[in-house]
Tab-separated table of C-alpha atoms and ligand atoms in Angstrom:
chain	number	residue	atom	x	y	z
A	17	MET	CA	-19.134	11.684	-5.393
A	18	THR	CA	-22.384	13.476	-5.002
A	19	PRO	CA	-23.323	15.426	-1.663
A	20	PHE	CA	-25.362	14.127	0.236
A	21	THR	CA	-29.000	16.062	-0.865
A	22	SER	CA	-29.890	16.414	2.317
A	23	LEU	CA	-27.445	17.488	5.066
A	24	PRO	CA	-27.244	15.065	8.569
A	25	GLY	CA	-30.220	16.008	10.457
A	26	PRO	CA	-32.203	14.316	13.799
A	27	LEU	CA	-33.955	11.859	11.097
A	28	SER	CA	-30.741	9.911	10.121
A	29	ALA	CA	-29.911	9.667	13.163
A	30	SER	CA	-31.165	6.189	14.212
A	31	PRO	CA	-29.341	3.998	11.129
A	32	ALA	CA	-26.758	5.963	12.394
A	33	LEU	CA	-26.823	4.486	15.679
A	34	ALA	CA	-27.540	1.318	14.396
A	35	PHE	CA	-24.082	1.241	12.778
A	36	THR	CA	-22.069	2.803	15.411
A	37	LEU	CA	-23.689	-0.512	17.592
A	38	VAL	CA	-22.882	-3.033	14.403
A	39	PHE	CA	-19.100	-1.597	14.132
A	40	ALA	CA	-19.271	-1.489	18.081
A	41	LEU	CA	-20.204	-5.290	18.078
A	42	ALA	CA	-17.738	-6.893	15.430
A	43	LEU	CA	-14.828	-4.276	17.718
A	44	LEU	CA	-16.150	-6.557	20.431
A	45	VAL	CA	-15.932	-9.673	18.991
A	46	SER	CA	-12.295	-9.179	17.217
A	47	VAL	CA	-10.956	-8.323	20.595
A	48	ALA	CA	-12.873	-11.080	22.142
A	49	LEU	CA	-11.526	-13.316	18.963
A	50	ARG	CA	-7.815	-12.185	18.855
A	51	LEU	CA	-8.076	-12.646	22.581
A	52	TRP	CA	-9.169	-16.218	22.643
A	53	LEU	CA	-6.625	-17.053	20.592
A	54	ALA	CA	-3.518	-15.661	22.547
A	55	THR	CA	-4.470	-17.112	25.290
A	56	ARG	CA	-4.680	-20.539	23.815
A	57	GLN	CA	-1.645	-20.585	22.009
A	58	ALA	CA	-0.030	-19.169	25.024
A	59	ARG	CA	-1.038	-22.353	27.268
A	60	HIS	CA	-0.473	-24.589	24.491
A	61	VAL	CA	3.155	-23.462	23.932
A	62	ALA	CA	4.207	-23.340	28.410
A	63	ALA	CA	2.520	-27.338	28.199
A	64	HIS	CA	4.562	-27.699	25.685
A	65	ARG	CA	7.293	-25.859	26.141
A	66	ASP	CA	9.391	-29.104	28.553
A	67	ALA	CA	9.457	-31.357	26.409
A	68	VAL	CA	10.552	-31.587	22.267
A	69	PRO	CA	7.954	-33.759	20.324
A	70	ALA	CA	9.668	-36.812	19.522
A	71	GLN	CA	9.460	-36.577	15.881
A	72	PHE	CA	12.251	-33.088	16.368
A	73	ALA	CA	13.989	-35.475	19.308
A	74	GLU	CA	17.263	-36.964	18.157
A	75	ARG	CA	17.431	-32.808	16.176
A	76	ILE	CA	16.329	-30.414	18.414
A	77	PRO	CA	18.074	-30.079	21.658
A	78	LEU	CA	15.653	-29.206	24.124
A	79	ALA	CA	17.391	-25.756	25.435
A	80	ALA	CA	16.487	-25.157	21.778
A	81	HIS	CA	13.172	-26.106	22.191
A	82	ARG	CA	12.847	-24.057	25.590
A	83	ARG	CA	14.249	-20.832	23.730
A	84	ALA	CA	11.983	-21.230	21.088
A	85	ALA	CA	8.314	-21.748	23.039
A	86	ASP	CA	10.420	-17.926	25.569
A	87	TYR	CA	10.436	-16.237	21.900
A	88	THR	CA	6.753	-17.059	21.093
A	89	LEU	CA	5.580	-17.016	23.762
A	90	ALA	CA	6.670	-12.850	24.290
A	91	ARG	CA	5.336	-12.411	20.883
A	92	VAL	CA	2.295	-13.412	22.073
A	93	ARG	CA	2.189	-10.925	24.692
A	94	LEU	CA	3.551	-8.434	23.000
A	95	GLY	CA	1.098	-8.902	20.548
A	96	LEU	CA	-1.808	-8.781	22.928
A	97	VAL	CA	-0.926	-5.315	24.350
A	98	GLU	CA	-0.590	-4.111	19.968
A	99	THR	CA	-4.288	-5.527	19.939
A	100	LEU	CA	-5.807	-3.349	22.964
A	101	LEU	CA	-3.821	-0.509	22.178
A	102	GLY	CA	-5.145	-0.739	18.513
A	103	ALA	CA	-8.570	-1.329	19.614
A	104	VAL	CA	-8.438	2.158	21.714
A	105	VAL	CA	-6.523	3.918	18.886
A	106	LEU	CA	-9.206	2.881	16.420
A	107	VAL	CA	-12.179	4.114	18.242
A	108	CYS	CA	-10.502	7.207	19.495
A	109	PHE	CA	-10.012	7.852	15.712
A	110	THR	CA	-13.650	6.985	14.844
A	111	VAL	CA	-16.454	6.906	17.470
A	112	LEU	CA	-14.362	9.254	19.431
A	113	GLY	CA	-14.644	12.483	16.285
A	114	GLY	CA	-11.048	11.936	16.451
A	115	ILE	CA	-11.171	12.530	12.502
A	116	GLY	CA	-14.232	15.169	12.524
A	117	ALA	CA	-11.142	16.631	15.393
A	118	ILE	CA	-8.241	17.047	13.108
A	119	ALA	CA	-10.561	18.116	9.707
A	120	ASP	CA	-11.884	20.885	12.415
A	121	GLY	CA	-8.441	21.823	12.938
A	122	LEU	CA	-7.768	22.069	8.592
A	123	ARG	CA	-10.892	23.667	8.348
A	124	ALA	CA	-9.704	26.686	10.667
A	125	LEU	CA	-6.081	26.490	8.742
A	126	LEU	CA	-7.592	25.956	5.730
A	127	PRO	CA	-10.678	27.021	4.669
A	128	ASP	CA	-11.089	27.667	0.976
A	129	ALA	CA	-8.907	24.629	-0.245
A	130	PRO	CA	-11.413	21.654	0.325
A	131	PHE	CA	-9.932	18.942	-2.216
A	132	LEU	CA	-6.414	19.769	0.438
A	133	ARG	CA	-7.706	19.550	3.102
A	134	GLN	CA	-8.451	16.673	2.216
A	135	VAL	CA	-5.245	14.806	0.914
A	136	LEU	CA	-4.328	16.588	4.286
A	137	LEU	CA	-6.758	14.682	6.141
A	138	VAL	CA	-5.206	11.628	4.650
A	139	GLY	CA	-2.355	12.027	5.695
A	140	ALA	CA	-2.395	13.605	8.579
A	141	VAL	CA	-4.312	10.405	10.412
A	142	ALA	CA	-1.736	8.127	8.536
A	143	ALA	CA	1.017	9.820	9.947
A	144	LEU	CA	-0.589	10.037	13.207
A	145	GLY	CA	-0.880	5.726	13.671
A	146	ALA	CA	2.224	5.369	12.012
A	147	ALA	CA	3.689	7.419	14.613
A	148	LEU	CA	1.789	6.301	17.750
A	149	ASP	CA	3.221	2.139	16.488
A	150	LEU	CA	6.626	3.188	16.444
A	151	PRO	CA	7.239	2.499	19.745
A	152	LEU	CA	6.083	-0.999	19.586
A	153	ALA	CA	8.351	-1.291	16.612
A	154	ALA	CA	11.460	0.261	18.340
A	155	TYR	CA	10.152	-2.278	21.365
A	156	ARG	CA	10.041	-5.368	18.756
A	157	GLN	CA	13.324	-4.231	17.226
A	158	PHE	CA	15.769	-3.234	20.815
A	159	GLY	CA	13.828	-5.175	23.028
A	160	LEU	CA	12.127	-8.611	22.013
A	161	GLU	CA	14.313	-9.569	19.172
A	162	LYS	CA	16.937	-8.313	21.058
A	163	ARG	CA	16.946	-10.672	23.866
A	164	PHE	CA	16.163	-13.784	21.888
A	165	GLY	CA	19.612	-12.916	19.252
A	166	PHE	CA	17.559	-11.700	16.577
A	167	ASN	CA	18.679	-7.722	16.299
A	168	ARG	CA	21.699	-7.098	14.050
A	169	MET	CA	19.513	-3.528	13.260
A	170	THR	CA	21.888	0.271	15.153
A	171	PRO	CA	19.324	2.389	16.019
A	172	ARG	CA	20.633	4.261	13.445
A	173	LEU	CA	19.665	2.026	10.686
A	174	PHE	CA	16.420	2.260	12.240
A	175	VAL	CA	16.288	5.777	12.047
A	176	ALA	CA	17.560	5.624	8.738
A	177	ASP	CA	14.931	3.189	7.658
A	178	LEU	CA	12.492	4.778	9.101
A	179	ALA	CA	13.066	7.672	7.304
A	180	LYS	CA	13.728	6.036	4.003
A	181	GLY	CA	10.135	4.136	4.527
A	182	THR	CA	8.336	7.319	4.999
A	183	LEU	CA	9.869	9.392	1.954
A	184	LEU	CA	8.980	5.716	-0.455
A	185	ALA	CA	5.315	6.462	1.143
A	186	VAL	CA	4.245	9.873	0.472
A	187	ALA	CA	6.177	9.711	-2.912
A	188	LEU	CA	4.435	6.391	-4.014
A	189	GLY	CA	1.000	7.371	-1.924
A	190	ALA	CA	0.544	10.916	-1.871
A	191	PRO	CA	-0.096	10.709	-6.064
A	192	LEU	CA	-2.534	7.635	-5.661
A	193	LEU	CA	-4.676	8.884	-2.699
A	194	VAL	CA	-4.509	12.148	-5.208
A	195	ALA	CA	-5.354	10.570	-7.260
A	196	VAL	CA	-8.281	8.170	-6.048
A	197	LEU	CA	-9.605	11.760	-4.020
A	198	TRP	CA	-9.743	13.602	-7.703
A	199	LEU	CA	-11.765	10.117	-9.426
A	200	MET	CA	-13.962	10.374	-5.941
A	201	GLU	CA	-15.005	13.707	-6.405
A	202	ARG	CA	-14.750	14.254	-10.255
A	203	ALA	CA	-15.594	10.697	-11.973
A	204	GLY	CA	-19.424	10.671	-10.921
A	205	THR	CA	-21.147	6.946	-9.144
A	206	LEU	CA	-18.715	4.552	-10.690
A	207	TRP	CA	-15.252	5.891	-9.102
A	208	TRP	CA	-14.906	3.069	-7.400
A	209	LEU	CA	-14.315	1.256	-10.951
A	210	TRP	CA	-12.187	3.812	-12.431
A	211	ALA	CA	-10.153	4.016	-9.334
A	212	TRP	CA	-9.755	0.177	-9.299
A	213	ALA	CA	-7.801	0.519	-12.894
A	214	VAL	CA	-5.947	3.366	-11.379
A	215	TRP	CA	-4.761	1.153	-8.425
A	216	VAL	CA	-3.810	-2.253	-10.087
A	217	ALA	CA	-1.919	0.286	-12.248
A	218	PHE	CA	-0.416	1.106	-9.396
A	219	ASN	CA	0.223	-1.751	-7.765
A	220	LEU	CA	1.949	-3.831	-11.325
A	221	ALA	CA	4.271	-0.972	-11.641
A	222	VAL	CA	5.316	-1.448	-7.929
A	223	LEU	CA	5.994	-4.894	-8.721
A	224	VAL	CA	8.651	-4.344	-11.313
A	225	LEU	CA	9.568	-1.615	-9.714
A	226	TYR	CA	10.203	-3.654	-6.694
A	227	PRO	CA	13.507	-5.502	-7.500
A	228	THR	CA	15.396	-2.987	-9.079
A	229	VAL	CA	14.696	-0.044	-6.949
A	230	ILE	CA	12.587	-0.285	-4.232
A	231	ALA	CA	14.394	-2.928	-2.286
A	232	PRO	CA	18.200	-2.049	-3.436
A	233	MET	CA	17.389	1.068	-1.120
A	234	PHE	CA	17.271	-1.037	2.069
A	235	ASN	CA	19.655	-3.752	0.779
A	236	ALA	CA	22.616	-4.231	-0.802
A	237	PHE	CA	22.533	-7.156	-3.671
A	238	VAL	CA	24.931	-9.823	-4.498
A	239	PRO	CA	25.149	-11.392	-7.639
A	240	LEU	CA	25.920	-15.083	-6.197
A	241	GLU	CA	29.261	-16.477	-5.940
A	242	PRO	CA	30.470	-19.772	-8.708
A	243	GLY	CA	31.069	-22.946	-6.358
A	244	PRO	CA	28.586	-26.143	-4.825
A	245	VAL	CA	25.703	-23.582	-4.205
A	246	ARG	CA	25.459	-22.321	-7.585
A	247	GLU	CA	26.745	-25.328	-9.139
A	248	ARG	CA	23.224	-27.120	-7.059
A	249	VAL	CA	21.098	-24.297	-8.080
A	250	GLU	CA	21.921	-23.791	-12.101
A	251	ARG	CA	20.859	-27.351	-12.879
A	252	LEU	CA	17.631	-27.270	-10.465
A	253	LEU	CA	16.630	-24.405	-12.330
A	254	ALA	CA	17.456	-26.260	-15.866
A	255	ARG	CA	16.329	-29.191	-14.599
A	256	CYS	CA	12.654	-27.343	-14.249
A	257	GLY	CA	12.883	-25.037	-17.000
A	258	PHE	CA	12.927	-21.946	-14.946
A	259	ALA	CA	14.606	-18.901	-16.773
A	260	SER	CA	16.170	-16.128	-14.660
A	261	LYS	CA	18.095	-13.105	-14.412
A	262	GLY	CA	20.495	-13.789	-12.041
A	263	LEU	CA	20.608	-15.547	-8.626
A	264	PHE	CA	21.500	-12.836	-5.793
A	265	VAL	CA	22.571	-12.893	-2.468
A	266	MET	CA	20.567	-9.855	-0.443
A	267	ASP	CA	22.524	-9.141	3.243
A	268	GLY	CA	19.530	-9.708	5.845
A	269	SER	CA	22.238	-10.009	8.002
A	270	ARG	CA	22.100	-6.062	8.594
A	271	ARG	CA	18.729	-6.098	10.207
A	272	SER	CA	17.848	-9.485	11.548
A	273	ALA	CA	19.255	-13.192	12.068
A	274	HIS	CA	16.263	-14.657	10.491
A	275	GLY	CA	16.949	-16.790	6.733
A	276	ASN	CA	14.546	-16.268	3.910
A	277	ALA	CA	14.901	-16.807	0.326
A	278	TYR	CA	12.016	-15.382	-2.232
A	279	PHE	CA	11.571	-14.984	-6.347
A	280	THR	CA	10.344	-10.954	-6.844
A	281	GLY	CA	9.892	-9.492	-10.033
A	282	PHE	CA	8.100	-11.249	-13.095
A	283	GLY	CA	7.854	-12.251	-17.013
A	284	ARG	CA	11.931	-11.836	-17.643
A	285	CYS	CA	12.292	-10.140	-14.894
A	286	LYS	CA	12.676	-12.278	-12.514
A	287	ARG	CA	15.297	-12.808	-9.916
A	288	ILE	CA	15.950	-14.886	-7.278
A	289	VAL	CA	17.164	-13.552	-3.549
A	290	PHE	CA	18.700	-15.964	-1.292
A	291	PHE	CA	19.675	-13.903	2.307
A	292	ASP	CA	23.264	-14.641	3.400
A	293	THR	CA	21.208	-15.689	7.098
A	294	LEU	CA	20.363	-18.718	5.084
A	295	LEU	CA	23.411	-19.335	2.838
A	296	ALA	CA	25.309	-19.293	6.026
A	297	ARG	CA	23.409	-21.993	7.626
A	298	LEU	CA	22.414	-24.011	4.977
A	299	ASP	CA	24.412	-26.968	3.205
A	300	ALA	CA	24.122	-27.048	-1.036
A	301	ASP	CA	21.912	-30.248	-1.075
A	302	GLU	CA	19.307	-27.844	1.588
A	303	VAL	CA	19.993	-24.539	-0.355
A	304	GLU	CA	18.556	-26.767	-3.189
A	305	ALA	CA	15.774	-27.859	-1.307
A	306	VAL	CA	14.512	-25.151	-0.395
A	307	LEU	CA	14.536	-23.621	-4.112
A	308	ALA	CA	13.061	-26.093	-5.489
A	309	HIS	CA	10.084	-25.269	-2.445
A	310	GLU	CA	9.488	-21.756	-3.983
A	311	LEU	CA	10.225	-23.205	-7.294
A	312	GLY	CA	6.783	-25.253	-6.438
A	313	HIS	CA	4.668	-22.066	-5.853
A	314	PHE	CA	6.100	-19.828	-8.959
A	315	THR	CA	5.546	-23.567	-11.490
A	316	HIS	CA	1.981	-23.662	-9.288
A	317	ARG	CA	1.494	-19.968	-10.447
A	318	HIS	CA	0.777	-18.688	-6.394
A	319	ILE	CA	2.284	-15.944	-7.045
A	320	LEU	CA	-0.448	-15.203	-9.959
A	321	LYS	CA	-3.017	-16.435	-8.483
A	322	ARG	CA	-1.963	-14.389	-4.824
A	323	ILE	CA	-1.835	-11.074	-7.306
A	324	VAL	CA	-5.489	-11.852	-8.801
A	325	ALA	CA	-7.339	-12.834	-5.546
A	326	THR	CA	-5.427	-9.439	-4.190
A	327	PHE	CA	-8.084	-6.916	-7.044
A	328	ALA	CA	-10.832	-9.376	-7.125
A	329	ILE	CA	-10.657	-8.192	-3.727
A	330	SER	CA	-10.311	-4.872	-4.240
A	331	LEU	CA	-12.701	-4.889	-6.804
A	332	ALA	CA	-15.003	-5.454	-4.283
A	333	GLY	CA	-14.245	-3.412	-1.617
A	334	LEU	CA	-13.824	-0.724	-3.560
A	335	TRP	CA	-17.723	-1.016	-4.844
A	336	LEU	CA	-18.706	-1.533	-1.802
A	337	LEU	CA	-16.752	1.934	-0.601
A	338	GLY	CA	-19.048	3.861	-3.507
A	339	TRP	CA	-22.004	2.589	-1.426
A	340	LEU	CA	-21.235	2.905	1.420
A	341	SER	CA	-19.868	6.946	0.473
A	342	ARG	CA	-23.666	7.729	-0.182
A	343	GLN	CA	-24.911	6.354	2.393
A	344	PRO	CA	-25.301	9.329	5.756
A	345	TRP	CA	-25.127	7.062	8.618
A	346	PHE	CA	-21.192	5.378	7.472
A	347	TYR	CA	-19.953	8.651	8.873
A	348	GLN	CA	-21.809	9.225	11.645
A	349	GLY	CA	-21.723	6.067	12.726
A	350	LEU	CA	-17.805	6.168	12.247
A	351	GLY	CA	-18.003	9.587	14.430
A	352	VAL	CA	-17.788	12.159	11.328
A	353	THR	CA	-20.375	15.244	10.919
A	354	PRO	CA	-19.488	16.296	7.976
A	355	GLN	CA	-20.104	20.077	7.153
A	356	ALA	CA	-21.303	22.100	4.217
A	357	GLY	CA	-18.198	22.207	1.730
A	358	ASP	CA	-16.692	19.439	3.246
A	359	GLY	CA	-15.228	17.161	0.497
A	360	LEU	CA	-16.289	13.344	1.343
A	361	GLY	CA	-13.142	11.733	0.280
A	362	GLY	CA	-11.169	11.441	2.340
A	363	TYR	CA	-13.543	10.694	4.963
A	364	ALA	CA	-14.419	8.121	3.331
A	365	LEU	CA	-11.285	6.700	1.963
A	366	LEU	CA	-10.290	6.673	5.959
A	367	LEU	CA	-13.111	5.085	7.933
A	368	PHE	CA	-13.658	2.532	4.973
A	369	PHE	CA	-9.395	1.224	5.521
A	370	LEU	CA	-9.799	1.820	9.834
A	371	ALA	CA	-13.648	-0.033	10.464
A	372	MET	CA	-12.845	-2.694	7.243
A	373	PRO	CA	-10.860	-5.655	9.459
A	374	VAL	CA	-12.417	-4.833	11.492
A	375	PHE	CA	-15.658	-6.822	10.075
A	376	THR	CA	-13.234	-8.930	8.201
A	377	PHE	CA	-10.982	-10.852	10.384
A	378	VAL	CA	-12.927	-13.246	11.248
A	379	LEU	CA	-12.278	-14.547	7.245
A	380	HIS	CA	-8.234	-14.467	8.284
A	381	PRO	CA	-8.440	-18.552	9.238
A	382	LEU	CA	-9.429	-18.267	4.823
A	383	GLY	CA	-6.674	-17.060	3.443
A	384	SER	CA	-4.608	-19.118	5.820
A	385	TRP	CA	-5.926	-21.892	4.747
A	386	LEU	CA	-4.783	-21.372	0.922
A	387	SER	CA	-1.141	-20.563	1.629
A	388	ARG	CA	-0.871	-23.725	3.798
A	389	ARG	CA	-2.120	-25.860	1.084
A	390	HIS	CA	0.131	-23.827	-1.523
A	391	GLU	CA	3.278	-24.311	1.374
A	392	PHE	CA	1.459	-27.993	0.560
A	393	GLU	CA	1.536	-27.931	-2.557
A	394	ALA	CA	5.618	-26.532	-3.126
A	395	ASP	CA	6.264	-28.596	-0.810
A	396	ALA	CA	5.783	-31.700	-2.723
A	397	PHE	CA	6.996	-30.036	-6.066
A	398	ALA	CA	10.482	-29.377	-3.501
A	399	ALA	CA	10.162	-33.776	-2.939
A	400	ARG	CA	9.976	-34.240	-6.525
A	401	GLN	CA	12.732	-32.112	-8.260
A	402	SER	CA	15.025	-31.638	-4.916
A	403	SER	CA	14.390	-34.078	-2.038
A	404	ALA	CA	12.150	-34.391	0.383
A	405	ASP	CA	14.649	-35.484	3.161
A	406	ASP	CA	16.869	-32.828	2.238
A	407	LEU	CA	14.375	-30.402	2.988
A	408	SER	CA	13.345	-31.622	5.673
A	409	ARG	CA	16.611	-31.198	7.439
A	410	ALA	CA	16.465	-26.799	6.112
A	411	LEU	CA	13.637	-27.077	8.106
A	412	VAL	CA	13.985	-28.204	10.988
A	413	LYS	CA	17.435	-26.175	10.981
A	414	LEU	CA	15.231	-22.395	10.158
A	415	TYR	CA	12.551	-23.529	12.934
A	416	GLU	CA	15.331	-24.312	15.249
A	417	ASP	CA	17.254	-20.505	14.356
A	418	ASN	CA	14.460	-18.714	14.126
A	419	ALA	CA	13.174	-20.315	17.234
A	420	SER	CA	9.736	-20.990	15.515
A	421	THR	CA	7.322	-22.986	18.195
A	422	LEU	CA	6.852	-26.682	17.263
A	423	THR	CA	3.931	-27.427	18.886
A	424	PRO	CA	1.644	-24.533	18.520
A	425	ASP	CA	-1.831	-24.605	18.868
A	426	PRO	CA	-4.001	-26.495	16.487
A	427	VAL	CA	-7.260	-23.291	16.209
A	428	HIS	CA	-4.561	-20.826	16.973
A	429	SER	CA	-2.328	-22.278	13.427
A	430	ALA	CA	-5.655	-23.001	12.287
A	431	PHE	CA	-6.436	-18.842	12.005
A	432	TYR	CA	-3.470	-17.706	11.649
A	433	ASP	CA	-0.861	-19.434	10.146
A	434	SER	CA	0.388	-18.990	6.604
A	435	HIS	CA	2.320	-22.354	6.621
A	436	PRO	CA	1.526	-25.571	8.003
A	437	PRO	CA	3.030	-26.398	11.557
A	438	ALA	CA	6.394	-28.383	11.566
A	439	ALA	CA	4.389	-31.682	12.687
A	440	ILE	CA	2.880	-31.536	10.463
A	441	ARG	CA	4.749	-30.457	7.484
A	442	LEU	CA	7.454	-32.489	8.169
A	443	ALA	CA	5.172	-35.718	8.103
A	444	ARG	CA	3.747	-35.181	5.249
A	445	LEU	CA	7.348	-34.492	3.211
A	446	ALA	CA	7.978	-38.467	5.131
A	447	ALA	CA	5.246	-39.481	3.624
A	448	LEU	CA	6.179	-37.843	0.284
A	449	ARG	CA	9.055	-39.678	0.992
A	450	ASP	CA	8.129	-42.657	1.420
A	451	ALA	CA	5.615	-42.609	-1.234
A	452	ALA	CA	9.087	-43.025	-3.629
A	453	GLY	CA	10.712	-45.238	-2.857
A	454	GLY	CA	13.271	-44.128	-0.422
A	455	SER	CA	13.445	-40.538	-2.805
A	456	PRO	CA	16.834	-40.438	-4.144
A	457	ARG	CA	17.392	-37.187	-6.145
A	458	PRO	CA	16.823	-36.828	-9.703
A	459	ALA	CA	20.158	-37.454	-11.388
A	460	PRO	CA	21.565	-33.841	-12.774
A	461	ALA	CA	20.053	-33.079	-16.144
B	530	LIG	ZN1	6.621	-21.254	0.570
């Protein structure tokens, strides 16, 4: 990247000041929006705490419904703390000059190594951010999750995960960072296009490595045992024409009582992974219905669409970063005054990735809406290939076990939720069953 032709002076102060104000305004709006949504959610859930919605009255006891409300409220409160702390940390790093102070320290330490300084600057800010996050992560696991009976983690496992996660982040992140910073310096004004290609290749590599290398670092995977569940699953896969490299059970219970099932890998390396906590709770019919839902995501190419969308968005983001990184007001407005001899890449990356979420937060509902649309499509697929009733029963069990609220605030839900609210989702499944005339399970192929 070419340095500025003239060093920042008084003349560039006014665009910088204007950008500081725009940033401050966007931060205020996003924090206010988060607080407003949290308040709505808390009020709505509290107001419905003492009555199970009629739709679920026969299937979920009042005690479980109240527990779900209390769990939701506790998470909303923790979310408020995270929002406010996050905003304070962001302001400290940017407009109050935190990044500039760290850069000054590194310049004193390594006056002759501007490139290394950029790498270390990004690393230091990332490490500091993670360290500040740590008390909250520990509280979430050993305070909140434990209080509601979800935590299965020992402090020893928490520390081991932290160590492994940090090593992994450095092993994967450092080469990527060095490559991008090098491109920013050497690849001319189109560096962002090259950086995008590197980013895409990096993500595809992680997708390939995840099931076989990364996930096994944290969990044990054993093949699904022969038995009624496996038979049902294999028949469903044959019926849907789905080839898989294997059915695995993961020891999710080492960390949490929450249950799940997912697909991983792509092409012929696809694997289906069930959490042991899910298999312990659902019967064979219900496991089949849950898997049929996941197959629905696969058949409708939801995962591929999401990957393509992510790549398209990152291309637009990198183009924007390419432009912003050439504007002196971008740095000064966010509290950084580059000194002669400083490489700009590290500053540009940090400021962009710290400040950008403040501006894009308002777009959150769009992603949530698309995700909920995919969930409905996957449910409809499950109703066709398996049974709407079985999926309903499985979902009700999972809602109860995971203490998911059945009564979210509609606005909060529309903004954040990747899955449709319980009541709407089950009503759709019931309609699908009725439309299919009672939906007997399809005959085994
Ligand atoms: Zn889904």
